[in-house]
Amino acid sequence: MPSPAPDKAPPAPRGLHVMTWGCQMNAYDSGRMVDVLATQGFHEVASPDQAELIILNTCHIRERATEKVFSELGRLHGLKRQRQAAGGRLMIALAGCVAQAEGEIIRARAPYVDIVLGPQTYHRLPAMLRRAEAGERVIETEFPPEDKFDYLPGEAAPRGPGGLTAFLSIQEGCDKFCSFCVVPYTRGAEFSRPAAAVLAEARGLVARGAREITLLGQNVNAWHGAAPDGTSWNLGRLMRALAGIDGLSRIRYTTSHPSDMDDDLIAAHRDLPQVMPYLHLPVQSGSDKVLAEMNRRHTRAAYMRLVARLRAARPDLALSTDIIVGFPGETDRDFADTLDLVREVGFAQSYSFAYSARPGTGAATRADQVPDPVKHERLQALQALLFAQQADFNARCLGRTLDVLIVGPGRRPGQMSGRTPYLQPVHLPGGPDLTGRIVPVTIEDARTNSLGGRLAVRPHTPEQEPVSA
Ligand code: 5AD
Ligand code: SF4
């Protein structure tokens, strides 16, 4: 597999600072950019002051996310000027979805940015860097014909807490064109990595200490990759292969679209103990009218039927979701339907947003935009309900014994911290010898965002007790 040729004599280590906004895919991409630049002598540093190169890996999903990037850029411009005044050099690269969508605008508005690169071109960073060092202002935001994954250094490193958890990007882009969403424009058309490449990367991550892998994709459950047996696999089949990797104890995947949840994938939840009983399944709205106008391609009833099938397959499954309030034309009645759906499903976790009109998307130019105060009132009402559900889900873990992957020290001395199957952080008394183990923990304390407990004394059947939100 081709990879960037390393320089002959290893250059002196150079400081690299990466700032990441947005989704887990961006977190994965940031890690891979670090891998690429390590071949050029760069190593990660904790602060911009120590860096020779700063990368801002940006998110374009909502207006607020984009604004944050521009205010950060202003701050870094100051740092760059100071550095130059002292005879030094600071290079700034803008990566990710803001770069993809607004590359030309950035070039005009922030001429001190040395490199603008989209999410599909970061394997070319070494060459871009050389051009920027020669004084060129580089902009690479096209969707190149080659597959960046073929050109990235082979080994991704697990980057989660303690190196025990890792992200693995298996699918990118989206063909769904929900009318609020920029992703099909910033990340491009759906693309699935071949099964062999995914399995090789997963084996590498496990060999380097990962016990839990989260498969990533904008539409991860639409994954359909070329398989070693010459056929095309779906995600359920891929997970069966992943479950065969020795030492890989936990598998997760995100983000899924309800209409791509097929029988095989539901069966994987039923049959594979490695597949965690926790699923992020965005619903966006509980109103059929709004769902249709969002171009979500499913109804409220279809979502409810899907939830029922998933829970039948895996009774201890808990769900999280994404919801948008204030989509153009959303009435009080539509919003009431959303609250009602949330009550009916019961979510363990959730992410909720006020609709933000994004340039170039279908709904952005609609005349019936919902006024900001109405959006915010609805968001508050929705979040009150969602937080209460989350607190309630955690409270119902009290007294239960859950399998916890211990990832590192806790906040206080003599404490360790870990994650339940439902991704709740847990603190418990214990020593560093527990790191990397999956241990039964009896939950004794429940807060909205975390749990406390102690090692269970009684025998325990792993990850079998039902809990549903
Ligand atoms: N406005 C508000 N929220 C949005 N999301 C995506 N686009 C927008 C937008 N224009 C939310 C959706 C999606 C999540 C990642 O972000 O809920 O699932
Ligand atoms: Fe955006 Fe819809 Fe694609 Fe998700 S499915 S990335 S919300 S267009």
Tab-separated table of C-alpha atoms and ligand atoms in Angstrom:
chain	number	residue	atom	x	y	z
A	1	MET	CA	0.000	0.000	0.000
A	2	PRO	CA	1.532	3.368	-0.959
A	3	SER	CA	2.468	5.689	1.869
A	4	PRO	CA	4.310	8.994	1.998
A	5	ALA	CA	8.051	8.391	1.672
A	6	PRO	CA	9.754	9.331	4.936
A	7	ASP	CA	12.627	11.814	4.691
A	8	LYS	CA	16.061	10.167	4.562
A	9	ALA	CA	17.474	11.501	7.838
A	10	PRO	CA	14.788	11.931	10.503
A	11	PRO	CA	14.333	15.689	10.993
A	12	ALA	CA	14.335	17.250	14.465
A	13	PRO	CA	10.973	16.990	16.255
A	14	ARG	CA	8.724	19.897	15.463
A	15	GLY	CA	5.758	20.975	17.577
A	16	LEU	CA	2.256	20.336	16.221
A	17	HIS	CA	-0.893	21.515	17.964
A	18	VAL	CA	-4.293	20.322	16.734
A	19	MET	CA	-7.602	21.856	17.790
A	20	THR	CA	-10.670	19.808	17.010
A	21	TRP	CA	-14.309	20.814	16.815
A	22	GLY	CA	-17.383	18.804	15.910
A	23	CYS	CA	-18.085	15.125	15.564
A	24	GLN	CA	-16.099	11.991	16.371
A	25	MET	CA	-15.141	11.704	12.716
A	26	ASN	CA	-13.230	14.951	13.131
A	27	ALA	CA	-11.535	13.549	16.251
A	28	TYR	CA	-10.465	10.516	14.189
A	29	ASP	CA	-9.277	12.721	11.318
A	30	SER	CA	-7.219	14.847	13.728
A	31	GLY	CA	-5.490	11.695	14.961
A	32	ARG	CA	-4.746	10.614	11.409
A	33	MET	CA	-3.306	14.050	10.562
A	34	VAL	CA	-0.989	13.636	13.551
A	35	ASP	CA	0.024	10.213	12.152
A	36	VAL	CA	0.745	11.729	8.717
A	37	LEU	CA	2.789	14.580	10.133
A	38	ALA	CA	4.758	12.269	12.431
A	39	THR	CA	6.398	11.020	9.216
A	40	GLN	CA	7.665	14.604	8.777
A	41	GLY	CA	9.174	14.882	12.249
A	42	PHE	CA	6.209	16.532	13.969
A	43	HIS	CA	5.085	15.591	17.466
A	44	GLU	CA	2.004	16.786	19.319
A	45	VAL	CA	2.363	19.584	21.846
A	46	ALA	CA	-0.204	20.683	24.406
A	47	SER	CA	-0.287	24.396	23.684
A	48	PRO	CA	-0.188	26.648	20.605
A	49	ASP	CA	2.802	28.480	22.125
A	50	GLN	CA	5.024	25.415	21.681
A	51	ALA	CA	3.867	24.692	18.124
A	52	GLU	CA	5.475	25.354	14.779
A	53	LEU	CA	2.287	24.205	13.055
A	54	ILE	CA	-1.284	24.616	14.318
A	55	ILE	CA	-4.153	22.786	12.668
A	56	LEU	CA	-7.741	23.813	13.292
A	57	ASN	CA	-9.963	20.887	12.401
A	58	THR	CA	-13.326	22.529	12.010
A	59	CYS	CA	-17.053	21.829	11.979
A	60	HIS	CA	-19.632	23.470	9.724
A	61	ILE	CA	-22.772	21.775	10.968
A	62	ARG	CA	-24.276	24.801	12.719
A	63	GLU	CA	-23.534	28.509	12.446
A	64	ARG	CA	-22.254	28.725	16.025
A	65	ALA	CA	-19.591	26.082	15.351
A	66	THR	CA	-18.346	28.072	12.366
A	67	GLU	CA	-18.217	31.353	14.303
A	68	LYS	CA	-15.991	29.768	16.948
A	69	VAL	CA	-13.446	28.942	14.257
A	70	PHE	CA	-13.188	32.523	13.094
A	71	SER	CA	-12.735	33.863	16.628
A	72	GLU	CA	-9.997	31.278	17.267
A	73	LEU	CA	-8.310	32.240	13.998
A	74	GLY	CA	-8.198	35.873	15.125
A	75	ARG	CA	-6.410	34.856	18.325
A	76	LEU	CA	-3.876	32.744	16.432
A	77	HIS	CA	-3.195	35.579	14.025
A	78	GLY	CA	-1.969	37.587	17.044
A	79	LEU	CA	0.293	34.724	18.089
A	80	LYS	CA	1.666	34.406	14.564
A	81	ARG	CA	2.541	38.113	14.442
A	82	GLN	CA	4.314	37.913	17.827
A	83	ARG	CA	6.256	34.884	16.649
A	84	GLN	CA	7.270	36.608	13.426
A	85	ALA	CA	8.316	39.748	15.329
A	86	ALA	CA	10.606	37.529	17.415
A	87	GLY	CA	12.139	36.079	14.232
A	88	GLY	CA	10.308	32.737	14.476
A	89	ARG	CA	7.656	31.056	12.392
A	90	LEU	CA	4.151	29.760	13.011
A	91	MET	CA	2.170	28.008	10.305
A	92	ILE	CA	-1.603	27.808	10.493
A	93	ALA	CA	-3.633	25.162	8.675
A	94	LEU	CA	-7.397	25.181	8.525
A	95	ALA	CA	-8.849	21.725	7.980
A	96	GLY	CA	-12.249	20.028	8.152
A	97	CYS	CA	-15.691	21.034	7.004
A	98	VAL	CA	-15.439	24.841	7.358
A	99	ALA	CA	-12.348	24.694	5.183
A	100	GLN	CA	-14.200	22.507	2.667
A	101	ALA	CA	-17.266	24.753	2.511
A	102	GLU	CA	-15.670	28.176	2.854
A	103	GLY	CA	-12.122	27.758	1.557
A	104	GLU	CA	-12.237	30.783	-0.752
A	105	ILE	CA	-13.908	32.977	1.871
A	106	ILE	CA	-11.183	32.071	4.357
A	107	ARG	CA	-8.508	32.840	1.835
A	108	ALA	CA	-9.947	36.359	1.494
A	109	ARG	CA	-10.905	36.910	5.138
A	110	ALA	CA	-7.874	35.365	6.840
A	111	PRO	CA	-4.889	35.679	4.480
A	112	TYR	CA	-2.515	34.660	7.287
A	113	VAL	CA	-3.806	31.079	7.060
A	114	ASP	CA	-1.070	29.112	5.266
A	115	ILE	CA	-2.975	25.962	4.320
A	116	VAL	CA	-6.677	25.321	3.735
A	117	LEU	CA	-7.510	21.642	3.306
A	118	GLY	CA	-10.715	19.636	3.153
A	119	PRO	CA	-11.470	16.343	4.947
A	120	GLN	CA	-10.589	14.273	1.878
A	121	THR	CA	-7.103	15.664	1.220
A	122	TYR	CA	-5.185	15.420	4.490
A	123	HIS	CA	-3.044	12.502	3.303
A	124	ARG	CA	-1.385	15.155	1.083
A	125	LEU	CA	-0.366	17.300	4.078
A	126	PRO	CA	3.394	16.688	3.750
A	127	ALA	CA	3.427	18.063	0.190
A	128	MET	CA	1.138	20.952	1.150
A	129	LEU	CA	3.479	21.803	4.002
A	130	ARG	CA	6.479	21.929	1.705
A	131	ARG	CA	4.621	24.274	-0.643
A	132	ALA	CA	3.537	26.507	2.241
A	133	GLU	CA	7.086	26.595	3.581
A	134	ALA	CA	8.170	27.847	0.161
A	135	GLY	CA	5.743	30.744	0.584
A	136	GLU	CA	2.725	29.482	-1.371
A	137	ARG	CA	-0.766	29.891	0.092
A	138	VAL	CA	-2.142	26.403	-0.307
A	139	ILE	CA	-5.786	25.520	-0.792
A	140	GLU	CA	-6.824	21.905	-1.425
A	141	THR	CA	-10.525	21.329	-1.037
A	142	GLU	CA	-11.375	19.153	-4.014
A	143	PHE	CA	-12.500	15.551	-3.685
A	144	PRO	CA	-9.392	13.805	-5.060
A	145	PRO	CA	-9.648	10.674	-7.217
A	146	GLU	CA	-7.423	8.635	-4.903
A	147	ASP	CA	-8.632	7.210	-1.584
A	148	LYS	CA	-6.881	8.989	1.274
A	149	PHE	CA	-6.961	5.829	3.383
A	150	ASP	CA	-4.574	4.169	0.902
A	151	TYR	CA	-2.032	6.900	1.501
A	152	LEU	CA	-2.178	7.239	5.268
A	153	PRO	CA	0.556	5.606	7.368
A	154	GLY	CA	-0.642	2.054	8.090
A	155	GLU	CA	-1.016	2.102	11.835
A	156	ALA	CA	-3.614	4.258	13.547
A	157	ALA	CA	-2.997	4.591	17.270
A	158	PRO	CA	-5.801	4.149	19.858
A	159	ARG	CA	-6.355	7.683	21.133
A	160	GLY	CA	-9.110	7.331	23.735
A	161	PRO	CA	-8.480	7.338	27.485
A	162	GLY	CA	-5.477	5.171	28.358
A	163	GLY	CA	-5.243	4.018	24.726
A	164	LEU	CA	-7.987	1.506	25.549
A	165	THR	CA	-10.677	2.918	23.326
A	166	ALA	CA	-10.316	3.858	19.694
A	167	PHE	CA	-12.272	5.306	16.801
A	168	LEU	CA	-12.135	3.637	13.417
A	169	SER	CA	-13.528	5.436	10.398
A	170	ILE	CA	-15.232	2.952	8.044
A	171	GLN	CA	-17.586	5.109	6.008
A	172	GLU	CA	-17.669	8.723	4.991
A	173	GLY	CA	-20.016	11.086	3.277
A	174	CYS	CA	-23.734	10.979	2.841
A	175	ASP	CA	-26.216	10.612	-0.012
A	176	LYS	CA	-29.334	11.320	2.044
A	177	PHE	CA	-29.539	15.102	1.668
A	178	CYS	CA	-31.633	15.904	4.715
A	179	SER	CA	-32.787	19.410	3.943
A	180	PHE	CA	-31.082	20.975	7.013
A	181	CYS	CA	-27.679	19.338	6.669
A	182	VAL	CA	-24.362	20.418	5.120
A	183	VAL	CA	-22.697	17.014	5.410
A	184	PRO	CA	-23.425	15.785	1.853
A	185	TYR	CA	-21.729	18.969	0.603
A	186	THR	CA	-18.745	19.057	2.981
A	187	ARG	CA	-17.983	15.333	3.155
A	188	GLY	CA	-19.194	14.357	-0.283
A	189	ALA	CA	-20.873	11.187	-1.530
A	190	GLU	CA	-21.113	8.013	0.518
A	191	PHE	CA	-17.972	5.928	0.506
A	192	SER	CA	-17.295	2.652	2.352
A	193	ARG	CA	-13.814	1.369	3.120
A	194	PRO	CA	-13.191	-2.244	2.098
A	195	ALA	CA	-13.710	-4.845	4.810
A	196	ALA	CA	-10.102	-6.052	4.683
A	197	ALA	CA	-8.775	-2.535	5.371
A	198	VAL	CA	-11.179	-2.078	8.268
A	199	LEU	CA	-10.290	-5.462	9.761
A	200	ALA	CA	-6.556	-4.797	9.398
A	201	GLU	CA	-6.873	-1.429	11.120
A	202	ALA	CA	-8.990	-2.963	13.885
A	203	ARG	CA	-6.414	-5.721	14.463
A	204	GLY	CA	-3.678	-3.072	14.605
A	205	LEU	CA	-5.618	-1.039	17.159
A	206	VAL	CA	-6.205	-4.093	19.327
A	207	ALA	CA	-2.533	-5.090	19.059
A	208	ARG	CA	-1.699	-1.615	20.341
A	209	GLY	CA	-3.963	-1.973	23.365
A	210	ALA	CA	-7.500	-1.008	22.312
A	211	ARG	CA	-10.260	-3.054	23.962
A	212	GLU	CA	-13.124	-1.018	22.589
A	213	ILE	CA	-13.549	0.238	19.023
A	214	THR	CA	-16.168	2.688	17.818
A	215	LEU	CA	-16.807	2.410	14.089
A	216	LEU	CA	-17.412	5.815	12.588
A	217	GLY	CA	-19.312	7.101	9.614
A	218	GLN	CA	-21.720	9.916	8.820
A	219	ASN	CA	-24.071	7.135	7.826
A	220	VAL	CA	-22.225	4.243	9.366
A	221	ASN	CA	-25.013	1.710	9.067
A	222	ALA	CA	-25.164	2.329	5.312
A	223	TRP	CA	-21.660	0.823	5.158
A	224	HIS	CA	-21.369	-1.775	2.397
A	225	GLY	CA	-17.777	-2.668	1.726
A	226	ALA	CA	-15.967	-4.950	-0.688
A	227	ALA	CA	-15.282	-8.171	1.199
A	228	PRO	CA	-12.365	-10.626	1.088
A	229	ASP	CA	-14.709	-13.324	-0.316
A	230	GLY	CA	-15.437	-11.185	-3.399
A	231	THR	CA	-18.922	-10.176	-2.257
A	232	SER	CA	-20.098	-6.970	-0.649
A	233	TRP	CA	-20.750	-7.056	3.105
A	234	ASN	CA	-23.156	-5.011	5.164
A	235	LEU	CA	-22.411	-3.653	8.629
A	236	GLY	CA	-23.932	-6.639	10.440
A	237	ARG	CA	-21.594	-8.974	8.541
A	238	LEU	CA	-18.611	-6.733	9.214
A	239	MET	CA	-19.380	-6.759	12.922
A	240	ARG	CA	-19.465	-10.532	12.939
A	241	ALA	CA	-15.941	-10.508	11.493
A	242	LEU	CA	-14.791	-7.878	13.993
A	243	ALA	CA	-16.239	-9.894	16.854
A	244	GLY	CA	-13.788	-12.645	15.872
A	245	ILE	CA	-10.781	-10.485	16.754
A	246	ASP	CA	-9.198	-11.779	19.932
A	247	GLY	CA	-8.969	-9.109	22.605
A	248	LEU	CA	-11.605	-6.817	21.092
A	249	SER	CA	-14.204	-6.735	23.860
A	250	ARG	CA	-16.484	-3.917	22.873
A	251	ILE	CA	-17.786	-2.699	19.526
A	252	ARG	CA	-19.843	0.436	18.980
A	253	TYR	CA	-20.861	2.334	15.861
A	254	THR	CA	-22.117	5.816	15.125
A	255	THR	CA	-23.991	7.628	13.530
A	256	SER	CA	-26.847	5.595	12.113
A	257	HIS	CA	-29.778	6.521	9.925
A	258	PRO	CA	-33.049	4.772	10.866
A	259	SER	CA	-33.782	3.656	7.326
A	260	ASP	CA	-30.439	1.811	7.024
A	261	MET	CA	-31.013	-0.380	10.083
A	262	ASP	CA	-31.387	-3.795	8.392
A	263	ASP	CA	-32.231	-7.242	9.801
A	264	ASP	CA	-28.599	-8.361	9.815
A	265	LEU	CA	-27.550	-5.411	11.923
A	266	ILE	CA	-30.389	-5.925	14.365
A	267	ALA	CA	-29.378	-9.595	14.567
A	268	ALA	CA	-25.806	-8.521	15.358
A	269	HIS	CA	-27.179	-6.719	18.428
A	270	ARG	CA	-28.922	-9.935	19.428
A	271	ASP	CA	-26.076	-12.363	18.737
A	272	LEU	CA	-22.791	-10.617	19.452
A	273	PRO	CA	-21.951	-9.897	23.099
A	274	GLN	CA	-19.197	-7.533	21.913
A	275	VAL	CA	-21.770	-5.195	20.371
A	276	MET	CA	-22.651	-2.794	23.150
A	277	PRO	CA	-26.351	-2.449	24.004
A	278	TYR	CA	-26.289	1.256	23.314
A	279	LEU	CA	-27.247	2.866	20.025
A	280	HIS	CA	-27.234	6.417	18.734
A	281	LEU	CA	-30.250	6.678	16.455
A	282	PRO	CA	-31.074	10.257	15.442
A	283	VAL	CA	-34.780	10.922	14.987
A	284	GLN	CA	-34.626	14.729	14.476
A	285	SER	CA	-38.380	15.269	14.920
A	286	GLY	CA	-41.530	13.512	16.109
A	287	SER	CA	-43.780	15.165	13.526
A	288	ASP	CA	-44.477	13.332	10.271
A	289	LYS	CA	-44.937	16.642	8.459
A	290	VAL	CA	-41.542	17.928	9.644
A	291	LEU	CA	-39.832	14.583	8.988
A	292	ALA	CA	-41.098	14.674	5.405
A	293	GLU	CA	-39.943	18.264	4.919
A	294	MET	CA	-36.580	17.362	6.412
A	295	ASN	CA	-36.358	14.642	3.743
A	296	ARG	CA	-35.656	12.086	6.458
A	297	ARG	CA	-37.198	9.228	4.456
A	298	HIS	CA	-38.949	7.697	7.456
A	299	THR	CA	-42.091	8.367	9.441
A	300	ARG	CA	-42.574	8.575	13.164
A	301	ALA	CA	-44.314	5.183	13.121
A	302	ALA	CA	-41.407	3.602	11.219
A	303	TYR	CA	-38.988	4.900	13.850
A	304	MET	CA	-41.146	3.508	16.647
A	305	ARG	CA	-41.389	0.129	14.900
A	306	LEU	CA	-37.613	0.075	14.546
A	307	VAL	CA	-37.118	0.848	18.241
A	308	ALA	CA	-39.479	-2.002	19.108
A	309	ARG	CA	-37.560	-4.441	16.868
A	310	LEU	CA	-34.232	-3.402	18.370
A	311	ARG	CA	-35.532	-3.808	21.904
A	312	ALA	CA	-37.010	-7.172	21.066
A	313	ALA	CA	-33.583	-8.272	19.765
A	314	ARG	CA	-31.685	-6.817	22.695
A	315	PRO	CA	-33.905	-6.061	25.716
A	316	ASP	CA	-31.145	-4.193	27.557
A	317	LEU	CA	-30.592	-1.776	24.652
A	318	ALA	CA	-30.532	1.928	25.522
A	319	LEU	CA	-30.895	4.648	22.920
A	320	SER	CA	-29.534	8.091	22.351
A	321	THR	CA	-30.688	10.517	19.699
A	322	ASP	CA	-30.351	13.874	17.938
A	323	ILE	CA	-33.277	16.275	17.743
A	324	ILE	CA	-33.681	19.611	15.966
A	325	VAL	CA	-36.266	22.154	17.119
A	326	GLY	CA	-37.444	25.125	15.120
A	327	PHE	CA	-37.084	23.608	11.655
A	328	PRO	CA	-38.805	25.974	9.157
A	329	GLY	CA	-42.578	25.693	9.392
A	330	GLU	CA	-42.486	23.754	12.704
A	331	THR	CA	-45.698	24.581	14.586
A	332	ASP	CA	-46.490	24.207	18.301
A	333	ARG	CA	-48.373	21.069	17.314
A	334	ASP	CA	-45.327	19.622	15.500
A	335	PHE	CA	-43.163	20.395	18.494
A	336	ALA	CA	-45.680	18.739	20.821
A	337	ASP	CA	-45.364	15.637	18.610
A	338	THR	CA	-41.594	15.696	19.201
A	339	LEU	CA	-42.027	15.888	22.991
A	340	ASP	CA	-44.516	13.097	22.749
A	341	LEU	CA	-42.140	10.859	20.774
A	342	VAL	CA	-39.388	11.498	23.323
A	343	ARG	CA	-41.729	10.445	26.140
A	344	GLU	CA	-42.751	7.344	24.209
A	345	VAL	CA	-39.203	6.177	23.408
A	346	GLY	CA	-37.312	7.255	26.561
A	347	PHE	CA	-33.724	8.182	25.704
A	348	ALA	CA	-30.701	7.475	27.886
A	349	GLN	CA	-28.787	10.354	26.262
A	350	SER	CA	-29.515	12.969	23.664
A	351	TYR	CA	-28.223	15.897	21.683
A	352	SER	CA	-30.669	18.648	20.842
A	353	PHE	CA	-30.225	21.712	18.700
A	354	ALA	CA	-32.012	24.839	17.555
A	355	TYR	CA	-32.290	24.751	13.774
A	356	SER	CA	-29.519	26.746	12.131
A	357	ALA	CA	-29.987	27.722	8.473
A	358	ARG	CA	-26.906	26.517	6.599
A	359	PRO	CA	-25.923	28.039	3.270
A	360	GLY	CA	-26.667	25.811	0.293
A	361	THR	CA	-29.045	23.427	2.084
A	362	GLY	CA	-32.651	22.896	1.005
A	363	ALA	CA	-34.422	24.426	4.003
A	364	ALA	CA	-32.163	27.450	4.447
A	365	THR	CA	-34.031	29.733	2.080
A	366	ARG	CA	-37.551	28.848	3.203
A	367	ALA	CA	-39.650	31.896	4.027
A	368	ASP	CA	-41.269	30.314	7.091
A	369	GLN	CA	-38.214	30.341	9.381
A	370	VAL	CA	-39.122	29.992	13.062
A	371	PRO	CA	-38.184	33.094	15.113
A	372	ASP	CA	-35.173	32.646	17.401
A	373	PRO	CA	-37.067	33.218	20.688
A	374	VAL	CA	-39.546	30.477	19.752
A	375	LYS	CA	-36.712	28.072	18.873
A	376	HIS	CA	-35.004	28.737	22.164
A	377	GLU	CA	-38.144	28.346	24.208
A	378	ARG	CA	-38.780	24.975	22.530
A	379	LEU	CA	-35.179	23.922	23.010
A	380	GLN	CA	-35.379	24.647	26.738
A	381	ALA	CA	-38.595	22.680	27.111
A	382	LEU	CA	-37.153	19.745	25.168
A	383	GLN	CA	-33.880	19.747	27.069
A	384	ALA	CA	-35.670	19.773	30.421
A	385	LEU	CA	-37.422	16.562	29.369
A	386	LEU	CA	-34.283	14.972	27.894
A	387	PHE	CA	-32.122	15.769	30.943
A	388	ALA	CA	-34.808	14.340	33.212
A	389	GLN	CA	-34.778	11.139	31.128
A	390	GLN	CA	-30.994	10.942	31.352
A	391	ALA	CA	-31.049	11.443	35.133
A	392	ASP	CA	-33.782	8.850	35.398
A	393	PHE	CA	-31.826	6.351	33.291
A	394	ASN	CA	-28.794	6.815	35.538
A	395	ALA	CA	-30.922	6.556	38.687
A	396	ARG	CA	-32.285	3.229	37.452
A	397	CYS	CA	-28.728	1.893	37.352
A	398	LEU	CA	-28.546	2.216	41.154
A	399	GLY	CA	-28.042	-1.158	42.777
A	400	ARG	CA	-27.345	-2.855	39.437
A	401	THR	CA	-24.047	-4.500	38.582
A	402	LEU	CA	-22.654	-3.263	35.263
A	403	ASP	CA	-19.553	-4.279	33.342
A	404	VAL	CA	-17.104	-1.393	33.442
A	405	LEU	CA	-14.048	-0.956	31.238
A	406	ILE	CA	-11.469	0.688	33.489
A	407	VAL	CA	-9.657	3.357	31.492
A	408	GLY	CA	-7.482	5.165	34.055
A	409	PRO	CA	-7.210	6.938	37.383
A	410	GLY	CA	-10.260	8.702	38.822
A	411	ARG	CA	-10.448	12.252	40.080
A	412	ARG	CA	-9.339	11.420	43.633
A	413	PRO	CA	-6.409	9.345	44.905
A	414	GLY	CA	-7.282	5.675	45.305
A	415	GLN	CA	-9.983	6.012	42.648
A	416	MET	CA	-10.214	4.602	39.132
A	417	SER	CA	-12.568	5.577	36.342
A	418	GLY	CA	-14.228	3.591	33.605
A	419	ARG	CA	-17.156	3.336	31.216
A	420	THR	CA	-20.305	1.255	31.386
A	421	PRO	CA	-21.818	-0.384	28.296
A	422	TYR	CA	-23.957	2.784	28.084
A	423	LEU	CA	-20.885	5.058	28.024
A	424	GLN	CA	-21.630	6.456	31.467
A	425	PRO	CA	-18.427	7.470	33.260
A	426	VAL	CA	-18.047	5.560	36.561
A	427	HIS	CA	-15.756	6.227	39.513
A	428	LEU	CA	-14.842	3.467	41.922
A	429	PRO	CA	-12.259	2.737	44.584
A	430	GLY	CA	-9.363	0.753	43.114
A	431	GLY	CA	-5.763	0.770	41.954
A	432	PRO	CA	-3.966	1.043	38.607
A	433	ASP	CA	-3.847	-2.768	38.346
A	434	LEU	CA	-7.466	-2.544	37.149
A	435	THR	CA	-6.554	-0.487	34.084
A	436	GLY	CA	-7.694	-2.136	30.876
A	437	ARG	CA	-9.870	-4.723	32.624
A	438	ILE	CA	-13.615	-5.080	32.294
A	439	VAL	CA	-14.904	-5.590	35.811
A	440	PRO	CA	-18.356	-5.913	37.375
A	441	VAL	CA	-19.203	-2.790	39.342
A	442	THR	CA	-22.193	-2.350	41.621
A	443	ILE	CA	-23.600	1.141	41.165
A	444	GLU	CA	-24.117	3.047	44.431
A	445	ASP	CA	-24.287	6.637	43.299
A	446	ALA	CA	-26.016	8.179	40.278
A	447	ARG	CA	-25.752	11.739	38.987
A	448	THR	CA	-26.929	13.257	35.711
A	449	ASN	CA	-23.552	12.832	34.039
A	450	SER	CA	-21.730	10.106	35.947
A	451	LEU	CA	-22.029	7.125	38.286
A	452	GLY	CA	-20.133	5.905	41.325
A	453	GLY	CA	-19.773	2.327	42.512
A	454	ARG	CA	-17.553	-0.423	43.826
A	455	LEU	CA	-16.233	-3.732	42.542
A	456	ALA	CA	-18.985	-6.331	42.803
A	457	VAL	CA	-18.399	-9.163	45.211
A	458	ARG	CA	-20.947	-11.554	43.819
A	459	PRO	CA	-20.531	-13.515	40.591
A	460	HIS	CA	-21.925	-11.704	37.637
A	461	THR	CA	-23.156	-12.623	34.187
A	462	PRO	CA	-21.526	-10.061	31.913
A	463	GLU	CA	-23.707	-7.479	30.241
A	464	GLN	CA	-26.925	-9.428	30.480
A	465	GLU	CA	-29.185	-7.584	32.890
A	466	PRO	CA	-31.909	-5.591	31.194
A	467	VAL	CA	-32.000	-1.850	31.534
A	468	SER	CA	-34.045	0.263	29.215
A	469	ALA	CA	-34.738	3.962	29.269
B	1	5AD	N1	-29.262	22.979	12.473
B	1	5AD	C1	-29.346	22.376	13.679
B	1	5AD	N2	-28.911	21.137	13.911
B	1	5AD	C2	-28.353	20.466	12.892
B	1	5AD	N3	-27.847	19.232	12.821
B	1	5AD	C3	-27.406	19.026	11.566
B	1	5AD	N4	-27.620	20.114	10.812
B	1	5AD	C4	-28.229	21.032	11.612
B	1	5AD	C5	-28.720	22.335	11.414
B	1	5AD	N5	-28.658	22.935	10.224
B	1	5AD	C6	-27.846	18.282	13.922
B	1	5AD	C7	-28.648	17.028	13.575
B	1	5AD	C8	-27.571	16.019	13.352
B	1	5AD	C9	-26.505	16.490	14.318
B	1	5AD	C10	-25.145	15.960	14.069
B	1	5AD	O1	-26.522	17.880	14.187
B	1	5AD	O2	-29.446	16.698	14.681
B	1	5AD	O3	-27.997	14.695	13.612
B	2	SF4	FE1	-26.825	15.003	7.377
B	2	SF4	FE2	-29.082	13.575	6.985
B	2	SF4	FE3	-26.744	12.709	5.964
B	2	SF4	FE4	-27.136	12.635	8.613
B	2	SF4	S1	-28.328	11.465	7.067
B	2	SF4	S2	-25.289	13.370	7.555
B	2	SF4	S3	-28.366	14.468	8.950
B	2	SF4	S4	-27.843	14.573	5.377
